[in-house]
PDB file of C-alpha atoms in Angstrom:
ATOM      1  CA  UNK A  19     166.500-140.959 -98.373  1.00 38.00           C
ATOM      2  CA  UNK A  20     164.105-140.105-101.384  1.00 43.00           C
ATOM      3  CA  UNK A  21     160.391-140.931-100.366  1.00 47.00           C
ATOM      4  CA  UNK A  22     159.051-143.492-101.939  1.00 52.00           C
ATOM      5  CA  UNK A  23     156.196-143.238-103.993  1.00 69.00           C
ATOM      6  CA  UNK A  24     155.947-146.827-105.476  1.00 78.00           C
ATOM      7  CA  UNK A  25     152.481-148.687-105.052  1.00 88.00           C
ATOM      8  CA  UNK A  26     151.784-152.190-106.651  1.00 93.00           C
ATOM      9  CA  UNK A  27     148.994-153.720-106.849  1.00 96.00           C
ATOM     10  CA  UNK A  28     148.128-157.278-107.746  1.00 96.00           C
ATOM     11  CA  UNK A  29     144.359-157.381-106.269  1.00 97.00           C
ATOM     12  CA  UNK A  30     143.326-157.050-110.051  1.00 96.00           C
ATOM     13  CA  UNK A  31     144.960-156.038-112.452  1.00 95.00           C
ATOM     14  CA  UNK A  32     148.704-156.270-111.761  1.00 95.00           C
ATOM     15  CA  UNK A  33     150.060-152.301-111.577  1.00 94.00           C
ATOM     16  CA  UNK A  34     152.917-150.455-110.418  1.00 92.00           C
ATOM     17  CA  UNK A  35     152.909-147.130-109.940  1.00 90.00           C
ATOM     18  CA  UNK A  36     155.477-144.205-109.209  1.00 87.00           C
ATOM     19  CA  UNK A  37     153.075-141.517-107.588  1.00 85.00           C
ATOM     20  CA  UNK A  38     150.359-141.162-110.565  1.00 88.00           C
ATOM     21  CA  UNK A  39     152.639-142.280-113.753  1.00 89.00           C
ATOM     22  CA  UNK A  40     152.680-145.882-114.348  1.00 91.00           C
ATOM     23  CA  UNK A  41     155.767-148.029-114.397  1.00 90.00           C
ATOM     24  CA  UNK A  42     156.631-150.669-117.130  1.00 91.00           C
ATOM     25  CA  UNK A  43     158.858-153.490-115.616  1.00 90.00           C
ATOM     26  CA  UNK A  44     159.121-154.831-118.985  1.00 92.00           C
ATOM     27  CA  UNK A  45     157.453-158.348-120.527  1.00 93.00           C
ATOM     28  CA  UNK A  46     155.263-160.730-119.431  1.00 92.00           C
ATOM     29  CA  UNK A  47     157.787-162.956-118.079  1.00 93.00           C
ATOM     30  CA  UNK A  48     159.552-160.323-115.979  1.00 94.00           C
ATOM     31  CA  UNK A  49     155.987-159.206-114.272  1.00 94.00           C
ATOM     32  CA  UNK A  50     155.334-162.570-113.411  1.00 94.00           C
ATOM     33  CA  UNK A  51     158.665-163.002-111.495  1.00 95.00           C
ATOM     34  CA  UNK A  52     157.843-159.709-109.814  1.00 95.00           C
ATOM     35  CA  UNK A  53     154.617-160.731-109.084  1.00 95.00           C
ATOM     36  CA  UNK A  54     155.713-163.740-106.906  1.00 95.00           C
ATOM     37  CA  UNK A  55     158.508-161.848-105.082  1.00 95.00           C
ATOM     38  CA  UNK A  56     155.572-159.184-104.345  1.00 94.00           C
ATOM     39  CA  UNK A  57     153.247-162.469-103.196  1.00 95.00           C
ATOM     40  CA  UNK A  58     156.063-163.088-101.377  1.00 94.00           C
ATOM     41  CA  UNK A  59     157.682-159.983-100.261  1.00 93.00           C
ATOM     42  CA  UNK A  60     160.383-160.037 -97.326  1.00 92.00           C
ATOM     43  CA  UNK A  61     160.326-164.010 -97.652  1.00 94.00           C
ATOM     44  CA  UNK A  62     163.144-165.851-100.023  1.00 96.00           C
ATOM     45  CA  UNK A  63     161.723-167.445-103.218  1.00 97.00           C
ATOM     46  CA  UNK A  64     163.779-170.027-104.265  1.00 97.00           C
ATOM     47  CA  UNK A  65     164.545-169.825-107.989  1.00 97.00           C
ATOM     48  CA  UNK A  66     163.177-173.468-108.689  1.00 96.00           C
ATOM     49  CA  UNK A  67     159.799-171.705-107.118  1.00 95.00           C
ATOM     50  CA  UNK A  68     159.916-168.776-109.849  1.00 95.00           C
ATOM     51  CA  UNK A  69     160.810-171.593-112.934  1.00 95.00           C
ATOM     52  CA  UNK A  70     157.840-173.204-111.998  1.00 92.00           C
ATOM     53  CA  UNK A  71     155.660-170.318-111.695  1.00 91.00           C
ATOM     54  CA  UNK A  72     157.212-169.445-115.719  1.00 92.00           C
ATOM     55  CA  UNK A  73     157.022-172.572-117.038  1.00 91.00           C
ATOM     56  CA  UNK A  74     155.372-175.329-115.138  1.00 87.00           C
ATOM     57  CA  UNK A  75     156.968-178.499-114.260  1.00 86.00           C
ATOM     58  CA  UNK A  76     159.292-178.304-117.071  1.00 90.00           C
ATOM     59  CA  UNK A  77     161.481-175.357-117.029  1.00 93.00           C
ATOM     60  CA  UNK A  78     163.855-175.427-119.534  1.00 95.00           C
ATOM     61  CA  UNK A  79     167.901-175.271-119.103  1.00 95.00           C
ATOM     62  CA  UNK A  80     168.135-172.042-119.178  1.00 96.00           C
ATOM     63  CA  UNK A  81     165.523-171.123-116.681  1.00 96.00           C
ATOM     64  CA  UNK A  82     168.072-170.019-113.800  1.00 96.00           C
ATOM     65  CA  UNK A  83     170.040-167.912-116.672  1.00 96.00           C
ATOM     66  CA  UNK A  84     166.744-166.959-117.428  1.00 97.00           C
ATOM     67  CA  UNK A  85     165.405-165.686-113.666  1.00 97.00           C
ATOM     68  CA  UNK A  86     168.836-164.277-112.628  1.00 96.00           C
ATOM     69  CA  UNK A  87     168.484-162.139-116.210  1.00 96.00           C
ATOM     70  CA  UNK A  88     164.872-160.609-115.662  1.00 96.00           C
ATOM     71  CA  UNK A  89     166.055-160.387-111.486  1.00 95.00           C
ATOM     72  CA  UNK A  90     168.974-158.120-112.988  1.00 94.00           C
ATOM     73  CA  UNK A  91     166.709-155.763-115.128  1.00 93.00           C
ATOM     74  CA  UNK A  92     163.817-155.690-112.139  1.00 92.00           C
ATOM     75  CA  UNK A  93     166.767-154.375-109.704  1.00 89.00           C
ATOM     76  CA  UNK A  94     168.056-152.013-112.152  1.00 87.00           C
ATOM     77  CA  UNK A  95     164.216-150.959-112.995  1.00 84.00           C
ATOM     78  CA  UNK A  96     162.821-150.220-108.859  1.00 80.00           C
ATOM     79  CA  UNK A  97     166.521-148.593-108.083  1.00 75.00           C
ATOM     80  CA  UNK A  98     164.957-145.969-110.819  1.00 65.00           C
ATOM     81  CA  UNK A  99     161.462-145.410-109.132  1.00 62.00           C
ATOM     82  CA  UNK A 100     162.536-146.605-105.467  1.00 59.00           C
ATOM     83  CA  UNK A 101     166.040-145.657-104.560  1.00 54.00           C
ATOM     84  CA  UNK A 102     167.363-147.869-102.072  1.00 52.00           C
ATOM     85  CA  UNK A 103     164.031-147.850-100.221  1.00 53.00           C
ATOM     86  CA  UNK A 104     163.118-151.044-102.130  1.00 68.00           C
ATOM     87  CA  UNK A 105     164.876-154.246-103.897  1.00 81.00           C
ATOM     88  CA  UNK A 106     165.826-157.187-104.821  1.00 90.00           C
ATOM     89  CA  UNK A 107     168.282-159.374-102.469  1.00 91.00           C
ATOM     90  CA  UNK A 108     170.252-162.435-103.510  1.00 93.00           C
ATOM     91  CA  UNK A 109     169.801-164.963-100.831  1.00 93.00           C
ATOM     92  CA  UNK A 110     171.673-168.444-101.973  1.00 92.00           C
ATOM     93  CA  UNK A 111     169.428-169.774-104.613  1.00 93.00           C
ATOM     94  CA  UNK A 112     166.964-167.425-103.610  1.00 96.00           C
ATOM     95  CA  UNK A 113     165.666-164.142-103.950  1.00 96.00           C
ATOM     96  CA  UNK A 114     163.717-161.695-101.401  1.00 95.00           C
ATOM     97  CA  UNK A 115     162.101-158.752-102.082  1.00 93.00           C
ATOM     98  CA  UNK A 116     162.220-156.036 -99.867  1.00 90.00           C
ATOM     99  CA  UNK A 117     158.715-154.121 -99.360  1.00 88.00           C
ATOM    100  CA  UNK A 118     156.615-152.248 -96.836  1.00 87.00           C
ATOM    101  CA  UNK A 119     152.740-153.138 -96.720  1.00 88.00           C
ATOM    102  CA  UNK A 120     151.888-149.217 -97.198  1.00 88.00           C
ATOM    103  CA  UNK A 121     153.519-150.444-100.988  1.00 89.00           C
ATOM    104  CA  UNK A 122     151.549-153.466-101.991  1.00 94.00           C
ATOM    105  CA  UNK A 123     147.980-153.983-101.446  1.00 96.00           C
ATOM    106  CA  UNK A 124     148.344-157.761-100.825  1.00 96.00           C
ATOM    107  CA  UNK A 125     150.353-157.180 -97.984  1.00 95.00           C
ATOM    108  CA  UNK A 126     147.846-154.566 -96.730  1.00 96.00           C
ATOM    109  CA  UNK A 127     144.785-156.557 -97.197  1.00 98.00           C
ATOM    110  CA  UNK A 128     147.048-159.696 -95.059  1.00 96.00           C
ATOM    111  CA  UNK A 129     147.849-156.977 -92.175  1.00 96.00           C
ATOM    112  CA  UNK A 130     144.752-155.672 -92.245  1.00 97.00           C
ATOM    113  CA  UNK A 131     143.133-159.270 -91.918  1.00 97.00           C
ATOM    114  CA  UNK A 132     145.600-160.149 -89.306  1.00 97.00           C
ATOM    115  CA  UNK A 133     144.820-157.865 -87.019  1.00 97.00           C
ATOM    116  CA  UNK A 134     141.134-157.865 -87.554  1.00 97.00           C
ATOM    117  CA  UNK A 135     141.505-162.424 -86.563  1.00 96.00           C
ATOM    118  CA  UNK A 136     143.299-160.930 -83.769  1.00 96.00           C
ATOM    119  CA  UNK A 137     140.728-157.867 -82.575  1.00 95.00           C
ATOM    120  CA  UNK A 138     137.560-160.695 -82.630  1.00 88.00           C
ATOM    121  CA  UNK A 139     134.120-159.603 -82.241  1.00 90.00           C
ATOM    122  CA  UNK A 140     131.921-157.005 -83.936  1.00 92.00           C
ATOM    123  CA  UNK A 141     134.978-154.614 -83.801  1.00 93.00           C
ATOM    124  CA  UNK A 142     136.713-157.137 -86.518  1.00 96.00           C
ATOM    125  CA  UNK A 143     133.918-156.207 -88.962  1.00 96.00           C
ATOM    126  CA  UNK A 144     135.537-152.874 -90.213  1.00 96.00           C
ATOM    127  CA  UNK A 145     138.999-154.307 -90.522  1.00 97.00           C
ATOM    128  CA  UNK A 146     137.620-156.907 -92.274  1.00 98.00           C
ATOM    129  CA  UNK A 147     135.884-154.748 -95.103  1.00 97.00           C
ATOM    130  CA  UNK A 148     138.677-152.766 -95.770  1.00 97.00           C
ATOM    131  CA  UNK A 149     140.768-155.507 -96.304  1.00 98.00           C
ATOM    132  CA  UNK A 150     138.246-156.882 -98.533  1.00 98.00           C
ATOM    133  CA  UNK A 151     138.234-153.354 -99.930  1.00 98.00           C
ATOM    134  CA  UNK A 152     140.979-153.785-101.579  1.00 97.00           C
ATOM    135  CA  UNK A 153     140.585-156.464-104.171  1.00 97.00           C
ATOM    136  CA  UNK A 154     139.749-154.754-107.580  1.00 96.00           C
ATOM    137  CA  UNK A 155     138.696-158.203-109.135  1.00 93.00           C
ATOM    138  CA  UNK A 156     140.561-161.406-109.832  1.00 92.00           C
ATOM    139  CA  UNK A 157     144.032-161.432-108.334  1.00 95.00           C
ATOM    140  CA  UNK A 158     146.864-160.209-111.220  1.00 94.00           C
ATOM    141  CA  UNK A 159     144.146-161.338-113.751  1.00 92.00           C
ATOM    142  CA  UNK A 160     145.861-159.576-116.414  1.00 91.00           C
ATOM    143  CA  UNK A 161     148.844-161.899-116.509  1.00 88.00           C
ATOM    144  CA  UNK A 162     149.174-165.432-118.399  1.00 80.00           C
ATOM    145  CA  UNK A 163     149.241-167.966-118.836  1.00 84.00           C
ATOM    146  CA  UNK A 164     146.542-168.852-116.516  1.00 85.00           C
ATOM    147  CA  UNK A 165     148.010-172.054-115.445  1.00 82.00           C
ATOM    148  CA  UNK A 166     151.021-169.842-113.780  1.00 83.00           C
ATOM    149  CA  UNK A 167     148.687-167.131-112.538  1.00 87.00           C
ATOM    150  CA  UNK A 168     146.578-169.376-110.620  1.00 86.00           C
ATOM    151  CA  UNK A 169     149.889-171.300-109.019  1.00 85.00           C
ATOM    152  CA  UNK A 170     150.671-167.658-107.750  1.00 89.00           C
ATOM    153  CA  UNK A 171     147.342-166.276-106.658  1.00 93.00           C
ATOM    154  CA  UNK A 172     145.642-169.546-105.293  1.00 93.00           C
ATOM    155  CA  UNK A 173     146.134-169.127-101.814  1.00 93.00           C
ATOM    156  CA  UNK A 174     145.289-165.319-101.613  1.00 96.00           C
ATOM    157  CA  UNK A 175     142.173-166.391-103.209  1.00 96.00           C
ATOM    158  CA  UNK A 176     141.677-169.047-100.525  1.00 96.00           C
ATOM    159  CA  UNK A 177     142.549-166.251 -97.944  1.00 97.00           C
ATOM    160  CA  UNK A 178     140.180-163.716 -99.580  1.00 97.00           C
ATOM    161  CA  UNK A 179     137.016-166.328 -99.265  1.00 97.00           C
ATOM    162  CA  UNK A 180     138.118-166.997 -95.913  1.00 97.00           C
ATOM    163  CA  UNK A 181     138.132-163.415 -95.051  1.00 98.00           C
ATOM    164  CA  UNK A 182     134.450-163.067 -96.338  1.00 98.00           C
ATOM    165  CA  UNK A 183     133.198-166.112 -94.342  1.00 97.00           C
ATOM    166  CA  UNK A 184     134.995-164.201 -90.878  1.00 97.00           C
ATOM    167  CA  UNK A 185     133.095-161.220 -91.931  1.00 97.00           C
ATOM    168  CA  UNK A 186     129.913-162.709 -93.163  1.00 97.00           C
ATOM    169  CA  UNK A 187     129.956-164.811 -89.586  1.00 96.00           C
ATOM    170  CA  UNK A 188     129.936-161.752 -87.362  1.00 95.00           C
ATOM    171  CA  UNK A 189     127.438-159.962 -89.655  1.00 94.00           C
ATOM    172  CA  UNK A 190     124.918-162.642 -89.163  1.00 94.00           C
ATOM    173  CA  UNK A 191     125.272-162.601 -85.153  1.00 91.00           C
ATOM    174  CA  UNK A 192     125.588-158.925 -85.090  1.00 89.00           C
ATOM    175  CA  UNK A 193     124.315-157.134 -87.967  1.00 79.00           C
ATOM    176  CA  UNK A 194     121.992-157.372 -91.418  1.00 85.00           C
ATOM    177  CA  UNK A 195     121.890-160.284 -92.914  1.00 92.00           C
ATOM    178  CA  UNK A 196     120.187-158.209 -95.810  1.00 94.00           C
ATOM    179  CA  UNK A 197     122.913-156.609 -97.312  1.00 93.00           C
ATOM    180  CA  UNK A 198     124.809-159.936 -97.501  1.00 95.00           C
ATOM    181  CA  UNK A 199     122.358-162.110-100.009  1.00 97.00           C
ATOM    182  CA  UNK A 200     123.980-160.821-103.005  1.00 96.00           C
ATOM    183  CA  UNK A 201     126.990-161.404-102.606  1.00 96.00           C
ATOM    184  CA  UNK A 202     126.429-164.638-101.040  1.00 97.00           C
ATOM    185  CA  UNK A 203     124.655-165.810-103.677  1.00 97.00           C
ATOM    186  CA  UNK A 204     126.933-165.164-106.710  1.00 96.00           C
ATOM    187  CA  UNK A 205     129.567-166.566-104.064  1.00 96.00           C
ATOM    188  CA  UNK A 206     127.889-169.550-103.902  1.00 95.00           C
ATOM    189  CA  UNK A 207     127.177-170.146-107.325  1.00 93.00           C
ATOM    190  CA  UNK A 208     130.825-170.189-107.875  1.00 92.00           C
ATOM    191  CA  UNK A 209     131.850-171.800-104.865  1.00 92.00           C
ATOM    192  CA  UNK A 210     128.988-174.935-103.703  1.00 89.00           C
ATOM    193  CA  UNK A 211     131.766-176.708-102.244  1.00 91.00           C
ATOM    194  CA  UNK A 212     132.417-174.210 -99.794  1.00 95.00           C
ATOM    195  CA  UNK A 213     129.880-175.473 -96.690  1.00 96.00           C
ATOM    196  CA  UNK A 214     130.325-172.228 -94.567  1.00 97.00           C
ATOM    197  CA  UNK A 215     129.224-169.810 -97.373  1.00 97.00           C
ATOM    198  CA  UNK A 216     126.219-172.172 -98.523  1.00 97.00           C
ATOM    199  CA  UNK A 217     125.369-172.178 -94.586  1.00 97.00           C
ATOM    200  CA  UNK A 218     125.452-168.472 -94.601  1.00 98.00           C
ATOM    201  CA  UNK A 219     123.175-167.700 -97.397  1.00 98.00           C
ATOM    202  CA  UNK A 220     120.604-170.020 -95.856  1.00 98.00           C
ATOM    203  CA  UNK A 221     120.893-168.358 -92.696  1.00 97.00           C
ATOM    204  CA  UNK A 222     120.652-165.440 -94.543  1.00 97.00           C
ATOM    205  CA  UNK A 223     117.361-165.989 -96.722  1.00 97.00           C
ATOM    206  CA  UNK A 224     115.973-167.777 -93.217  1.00 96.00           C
ATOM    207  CA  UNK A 225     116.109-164.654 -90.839  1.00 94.00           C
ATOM    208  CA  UNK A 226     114.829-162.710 -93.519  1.00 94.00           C
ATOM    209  CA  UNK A 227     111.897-164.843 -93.995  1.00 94.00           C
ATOM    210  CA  UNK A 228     112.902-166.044 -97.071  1.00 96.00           C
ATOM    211  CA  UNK A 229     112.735-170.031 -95.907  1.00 96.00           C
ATOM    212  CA  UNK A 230     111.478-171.403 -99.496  1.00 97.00           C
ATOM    213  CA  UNK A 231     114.876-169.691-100.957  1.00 97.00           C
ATOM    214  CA  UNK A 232     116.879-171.462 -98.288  1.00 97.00           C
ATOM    215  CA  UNK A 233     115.360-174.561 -99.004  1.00 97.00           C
ATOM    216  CA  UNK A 234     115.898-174.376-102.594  1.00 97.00           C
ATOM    217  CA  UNK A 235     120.157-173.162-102.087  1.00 97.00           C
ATOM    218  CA  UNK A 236     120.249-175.795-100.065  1.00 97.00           C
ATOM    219  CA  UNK A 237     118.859-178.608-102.966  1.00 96.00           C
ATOM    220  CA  UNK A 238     120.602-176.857-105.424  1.00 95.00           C
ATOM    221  CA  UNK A 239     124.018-177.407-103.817  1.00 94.00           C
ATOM    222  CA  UNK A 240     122.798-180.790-103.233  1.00 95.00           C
ATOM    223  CA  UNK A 241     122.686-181.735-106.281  1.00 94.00           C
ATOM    224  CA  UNK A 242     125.665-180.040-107.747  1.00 92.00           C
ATOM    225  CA  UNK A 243     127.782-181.610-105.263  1.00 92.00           C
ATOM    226  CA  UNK A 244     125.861-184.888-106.186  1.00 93.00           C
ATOM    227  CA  UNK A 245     126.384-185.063-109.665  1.00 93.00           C
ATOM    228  CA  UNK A 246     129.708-183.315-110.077  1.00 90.00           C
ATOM    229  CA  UNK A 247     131.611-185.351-107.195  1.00 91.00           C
ATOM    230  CA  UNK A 248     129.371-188.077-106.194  1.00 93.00           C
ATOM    231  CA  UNK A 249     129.208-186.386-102.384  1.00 94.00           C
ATOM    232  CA  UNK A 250     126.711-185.354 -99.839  1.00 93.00           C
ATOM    233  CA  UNK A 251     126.494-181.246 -98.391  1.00 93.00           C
ATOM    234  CA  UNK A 252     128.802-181.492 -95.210  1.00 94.00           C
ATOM    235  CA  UNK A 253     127.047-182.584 -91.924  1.00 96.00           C
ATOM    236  CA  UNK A 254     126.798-178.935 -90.685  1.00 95.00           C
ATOM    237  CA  UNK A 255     124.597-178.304 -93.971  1.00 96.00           C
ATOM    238  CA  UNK A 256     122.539-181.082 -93.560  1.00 97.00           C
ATOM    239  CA  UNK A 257     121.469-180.068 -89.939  1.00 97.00           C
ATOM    240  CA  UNK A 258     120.958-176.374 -91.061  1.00 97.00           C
ATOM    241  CA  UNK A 259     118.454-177.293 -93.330  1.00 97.00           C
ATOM    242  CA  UNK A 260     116.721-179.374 -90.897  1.00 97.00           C
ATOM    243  CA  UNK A 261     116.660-176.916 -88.152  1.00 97.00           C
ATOM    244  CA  UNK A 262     115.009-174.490 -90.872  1.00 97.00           C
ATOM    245  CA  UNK A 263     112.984-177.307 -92.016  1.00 97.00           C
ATOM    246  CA  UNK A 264     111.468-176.952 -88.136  1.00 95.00           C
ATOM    247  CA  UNK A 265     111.752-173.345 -87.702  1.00 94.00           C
ATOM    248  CA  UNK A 266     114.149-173.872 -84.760  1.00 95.00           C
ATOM    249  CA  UNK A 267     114.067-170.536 -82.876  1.00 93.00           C
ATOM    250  CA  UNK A 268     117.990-171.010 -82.112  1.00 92.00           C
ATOM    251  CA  UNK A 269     118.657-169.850 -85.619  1.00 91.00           C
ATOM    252  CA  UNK A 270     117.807-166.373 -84.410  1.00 82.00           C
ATOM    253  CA  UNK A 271     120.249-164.048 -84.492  1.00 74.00           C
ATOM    254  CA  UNK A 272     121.908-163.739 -80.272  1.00 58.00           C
ATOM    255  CA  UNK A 273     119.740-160.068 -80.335  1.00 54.00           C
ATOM    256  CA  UNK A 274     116.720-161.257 -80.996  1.00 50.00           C
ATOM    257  CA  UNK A 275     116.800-163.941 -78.768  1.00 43.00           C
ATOM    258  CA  UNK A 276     117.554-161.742 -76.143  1.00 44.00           C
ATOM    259  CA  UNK A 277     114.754-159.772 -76.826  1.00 46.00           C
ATOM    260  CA  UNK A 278     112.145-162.015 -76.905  1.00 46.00           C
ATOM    261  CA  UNK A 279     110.239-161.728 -73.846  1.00 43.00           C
ATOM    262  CA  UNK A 280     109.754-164.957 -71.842  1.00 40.00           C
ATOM    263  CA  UNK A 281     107.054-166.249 -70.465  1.00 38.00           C
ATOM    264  CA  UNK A 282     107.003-165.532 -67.189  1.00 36.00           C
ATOM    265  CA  UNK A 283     106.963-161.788 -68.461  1.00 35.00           C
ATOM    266  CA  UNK A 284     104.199-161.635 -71.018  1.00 38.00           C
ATOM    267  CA  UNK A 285     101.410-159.714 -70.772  1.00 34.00           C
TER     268      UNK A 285
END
């Protein structure tokens, strides 16, 4: 069997390659039905799930005509860089896409994240910042319309912030909370909604004696959340920025609690 030298990536910019020359699947339409078999790969898509990713909730008649047509061309196209290492199956009214996670860097970055849930601890950091590692920018942002990108790519996105709230977690209780402020912070300028982040940049800021920074995130999101949906910051919120209201010495990080000698052994 031929070795395959096929790589796609949809962490960014959507590309396929063969080795180092880049392959053209053909139009837009075709890309974005390989896109969500590669979202999807070695799972069935049914092909009322790729009409709506084309055309919304009102595919026209032709859609299946349509699918099975750009499904024929995509086989024809990967038997040409894959061989039989990689295709298309018909499954019912479904098709699956065949693919091994060394191919696809969405399927990498989901092993990788797997087994760095799985690992736990300060051993799970690593696995999680090479999974993160792979994300070149917006998921396929090169493909439109963006109402059809976003059906495909939403819950990698949710899976990528997750991912960088597991990391950001053990970096706080183990590590520099330093190095995370920037990226917290345009995070949470994009995300307020997201409580765990916005309690991770104030943690942040706190242990690095930035309190009046805290304070202000934490108003800030306050009154986003306020005037955009009417809604308080989450409970958990609310009691983070009263324990750094009173300097609670709980919000240490585990290290530097253990360090701290007690009384019984000061000088």
């Amino acid at each position: 069997m031929r070795e395959v030298g096929m790589r796609v990536e949809v962490l960014g910019p959507f590309r396929i390659w063969d080795g180092a020359v880049e392959v053209d699947v053909g139009p837009n339409q075709r890309r974005m039905v390989f896109a969500a078999l590669v979202l999807n790969a070695n799972r069935p898509v049914r092909v009322e799930a790729l009409a709506q990713v084309l055309w919304g909730d009102e595919p026209p008649p032709t859609a299946a005509g349509s699918i099975q047509s750009h499904i024929s061309r995509l086989r024809a196209r990967l038997g040409d860089v894959t061989g039989p290492a990689m295709g298309v199956r018909t499954l019912g009214h479904s098709y699956l896409l065949r693919a091994d996670p060394e191919w696809v860097d969405a399927l990498r970055f989901r092993v990788l994240a797997e087994r760095a849930d799985a690992v736990g601890g300060v051993e799970s950091i690593g696995l999680y910042e090479q999974a993160l590692a792979l994300w070149r920018g917006e998921a396929l942002v090169d493909l439109v319309p963006e109402s059809c990108r976003a059906r495909l790519v939403r819950p990698w996105e949710e899976r990528r912030l997750r991912v960088i709230e597991a990391r950001d977690a053990l970096v706080l209780a183990h590590g520099d909370p330093v190095r995370l402020i920037p990226e917290l912070t345009a995070l949470v300028a994009d995300h307020p909604g997201r409580s765990r982040s916005v309690g991770h940049l104030m943690l942040a800021l706190h242990r690095c004696g930035r309190d009046d920074e805290a304070l202000a995130t934490f108003r800030q999101v306050r009154q986003n959340l306020a005037e955009q949906h009417g809604i308080e910051p989450a409970a958990e919120l609310l009691r983070l920025h009263e324990r750094i209201l009173r300097n609670d010495p709980e919000l240490r990080p585990a290290r530097q609690a253990r360090d701290k000698p007690s009384a019984s052994t000061r000088p």
